[in-house]
Steps between C-alpha positions, in 0.01 A plus 500: 500500500606810691776719358593831653514795261854633472577868459725569202673835539770470235534294181813432297434444130753251366456607139539793263326718244122507451404211728707648782321832456163322483566327834626821662188687397279226642696503827489879527121494468499258794716742703799265480853635454698365205860397441652459153813320391699584188805371317784731400361515146159601641627785717304752291192277456167647600397226742772588752366855526140385546588328827537657843846341523727338241820298528763368260482121478764253384784752497760387247266251332343517155168676435296177514707319760454791741123444512561128560727558802281345771740557790548869418126557459438340840780713651346820364155399625629433852704822510198699379274341763267355237189297593430339163656440158311499170688326216291636209541280191815358343833501685445322836120494492489122443808407702397285800836554672438874501151457647637270770784736596264797524278309743798363695623859541176589676333684213184436298544373146221642284442198283443126526711291735829346395335158514227613259760644266686171492173326426382742231803700392628195320269451203563125514402478867196719435396265221512205740280692743251579222474132411431415864234774514327366189587797278563428128870529411710502185717191432850585624828356629665520837800741523751403233829337594835650395478600134867427437501161673152357431429597140346167402269493801377854425431407137298197615295710744420745224401223261266354761304828532513579130597807301447796494622571853540792730821512703442689826698614800387316811526822703411860420287657234486797264567285194861437596639151454235404243553362150270339239649176367356377170728202426760274665809663349408830672442348841844497662611838363183684603481322836856610575408861411190487721700361792764773477234771477314360802821481704581864421148623578405288801825351630374152406546341157263208553266443203232253384305415185128547445266417213442809286148607411558705188162665487470605864366778711675594823266565794589548864293504818583743780476338844544637850534307825519618860662352811171340610459267202256722309570507126317694230544563130474838332405366160729468201727696268550444129877498438500347152668793324864405540831530324781258578278365781507849656160656561444825310133587557274360772125527542244425766266326479560255211210585270512164317392314818133448575381483861520120513857491367600784732360321805679177403830679442490692828405186691809323360712788624345472845559122509874550459512790748312294759721197444807717561336676800589818318555830679526852352459587129574249226414417143395162363574486127317294238510439129177461307507310174323744268387215275308294758476726805687258729682662792837381635686611810857614427645673808451712811670835550528538880529879493334817378490522120598783266146499366323512837382853415215377280370285786532796738269693275231248404458377860562827684746320730850641556698176477824639642328656799314173550835315502632730771185483713471122474867452588431703815211268592208648309215259430335454162133591532584772751554792264622729777788271595592349161344715229362180342129409517366145511479308172132570443565874528788508250347610171621609159443859394583617149799412288869585547797487262869531586772589249870485583685796348863399452814626328493205261527571128223306319669566164824342621375172646401679822862569592505712818621856451703687759586862561368814665137610475518850352125548527228309683132593501260237627128450457232565760126547532198312626542123498877506443752367752878528465754285684837644400855420596787731415306689234552876492685755288870455567471140623778266391380166360775242539558153362518345847126452556185425304375755251166582667435875527139513614192280525187669365168362620163614368159424646151552362156342549546292183785358293459734202510813716805367685672438166423850372616651827827307477545611139457862603746463787769338284470781247545759774845372591802697377829324569825618343858381536434127470296279270173368646234244409217756514410480132502120516259510795273739310492262204434205730199636687352648182526172310162362399564179696589672826159613619324161453809321643533297181864413565734246660848513652659493152294794370778761518758277333264414214341842436741697284277806461562580865846610389386735224535850640378810315740791495448728798368852429670620819274802541680603817827591328412546132553878517850442637563246224381751239726774634795261513434389142485860375819592683687207344339480154350843447147575376431472126197729526715803583811394310620781270280763665675792662363549845421854608708608794414769745768671702404756759789695644421655837566873518697600805589848607861592443698644785857614538744261661570721800400520862122539533340799669468497876179356633334382820805295599718810526218689675476228768875514557481879534194529725495172695186290557307742728540812287448292184158391625415866570609583144255238373216667693580833335477362145199600291573241227435127513811302592521185288650163594575267207417134573614334176770307685302432818394164640129559443566421134681177578258275311555681169843653549714408796511126433603557140704822499856484625733763645656551157159593356433751778843658461433553129219748575612643835723778350199627300319574826797688638545719193145535364295535821738643761198655676361151579435472874613136543550162332359201686745243368586259779378308806189295559467201273761626251771410753376140520435474125845630404678266737297177468349508151742710296812393692614863522636693796241759610772705672696532176178610328440776757859625478488509118163681489628755749795575273279517187249741665716722724249784516168326584396354835505121505204350683425154638221305669579367847263267688590640847608203719492269195762701310483369144429144616197305614583448867543723803867577555681617817547875546878480447447332161258773387735776618801346324300449180385864492857622560620287207222642279588855593873445439433336160285785371144494632341838584131448576359206697127437453411308816172324578344243729221282358287559813589871536666417831722804546676348800634226271642767268692703760830311476499543122405869515770574759765314297416701185522828694828396664653456154390846386250376241138578420229280651154476347243340727253319276149440634334182368155601381204266474124535518303805386514823703212645294261233631356616838396143587861377495625638826801282580737653244353849473670836447563544872690169507738607223549849651593332830756273329644800312547692825670199661740479206578870523572462870724201421714728284417432135580779255231415245154344523380266228202279420568140398185389319372158610148548364536572131419873515 
């Protein structure tokens, strides 16, 4: 059989949450673009942001109905130029009409054909196929007639099989539409409940009755088929740990099976897959009577399973990537095209466990909790895999969808190590804001019967100690709890003791409330910039610039100290040190910090400081063509900015260029001179001029830059240290 490989360039994932993200990751690794869909209630869900494109589906419909809107999903796929659609699990994953419409629209459906779904998606039809294939089945009825109209007939059918019974939805999975019926007077009520639940979950309320094995293990075989008729199994998973028929913890392989039983089980799974001419990934589910070891077929799930992660790990096969490759024409046995080796080369390696972390409250009958995650810290480390949905700090958990937060999968060479690794991972989680089942899961995997798999499907319901939770020590926040307790209730250990108090009053120099003495500001106004610079050359004393308010202290001062704080000390400078040369109090990063972080006007700060220190030169840092910003600005912007600075009260402009490119500083220097202010040309120093081997930035280099600055018209030369001298 010759089938041409098709190139898939873009996949639409017709699902949500963790499985949607899982599929997108697999596609991305195959260099395939991804498209997500989301309902209005899922507009902030993580899966829509993990895709290359995302579109609202089912506008105006409910949160569940939106994901069941076949026509709108097809419309989005066509508009987005999609090559293939992956349904994930749940929603439309087992809907044959959806599969047919995808194919009729010219796209690839990543899953079994609609015909196969009709054959296997109905548990009753699948049971017929199993009988034809010679696979052991559980005694069961055909789909039940109308419960309201055919009560007597339903009671007779139940009596024929014998109580206890299991009522099951014909379509779908996940434990929905299932009820245990112990006696005749429960039958009609529970069957009606199961039918309504199935209709709400799968759009089909059809149900049937099956003989109940009370002491049963739940085992499932993973199968994979390609378009050429090749079908393989990937061994089994132990799914016996359930609550309300919903799987809680899954393991692979099932350690209670010996090689002979495992071979028999997997062969039964292959018989059904071959009889159905199965394509893509699917799961054949069985019950094993724990008392006698007999195995019975129960159903086929024609889709990827929630618990596929454990099979991924123990076989080393990426099931989702294999689905995509096979749908495009990849052949089993050709690892390059399909990612799946031949049956003889599929081997088990180690042991894997998956736990489903949910927002269910185990102390309140597992009622789902809803709200916002105020804190979320997940586990990690060797041998731990996380498949999360919308699980992050700030995420909103709603009542519209299932309560799954994250699937945690551990792997190790043996079952005990995998269990200990899972225990460690569960204890690492920190989730606040909603109740979770984490402590229940810890109790479950640490129970003495877990490791040897000494349990059945009723284990959780019958084991009360799983719900005994020791009080949490909460080491992460116990200090906060202690402080809060002391604030509210006080501390008996210090009650009645007078605490010593220490009060240190800072001593400040007193000065008369009058105009301060004249200083460098008045001298500049009298002499002008040129003569002022000559006056500086004539001075024998050191001229001091105070940098308390400058931007170089921004990390310890400027981001915390406001204009009001600076104005409180500014008059002291004017009166107590009138002979101060200048105050560097503005420009550079302080401009940005004042405006963006402190929400203050830097211009108002400059004006106020000028008034508070009328006798001392104000000084600023100016990044030449960058001004006080972080981009190059046009010349007219720089000129206007300098004029505004000068008019508002700035006297001395300390100008530099990070590369000592004097040509880049000329516009700034000229603008300062045009406004009658002092210009200090700052040379950026780096290197070591005392080292004769470092010749690039030697003394001659800095002398040359200084001469260029003097020629450009600066009044003062300065060194801006870039080397920590």
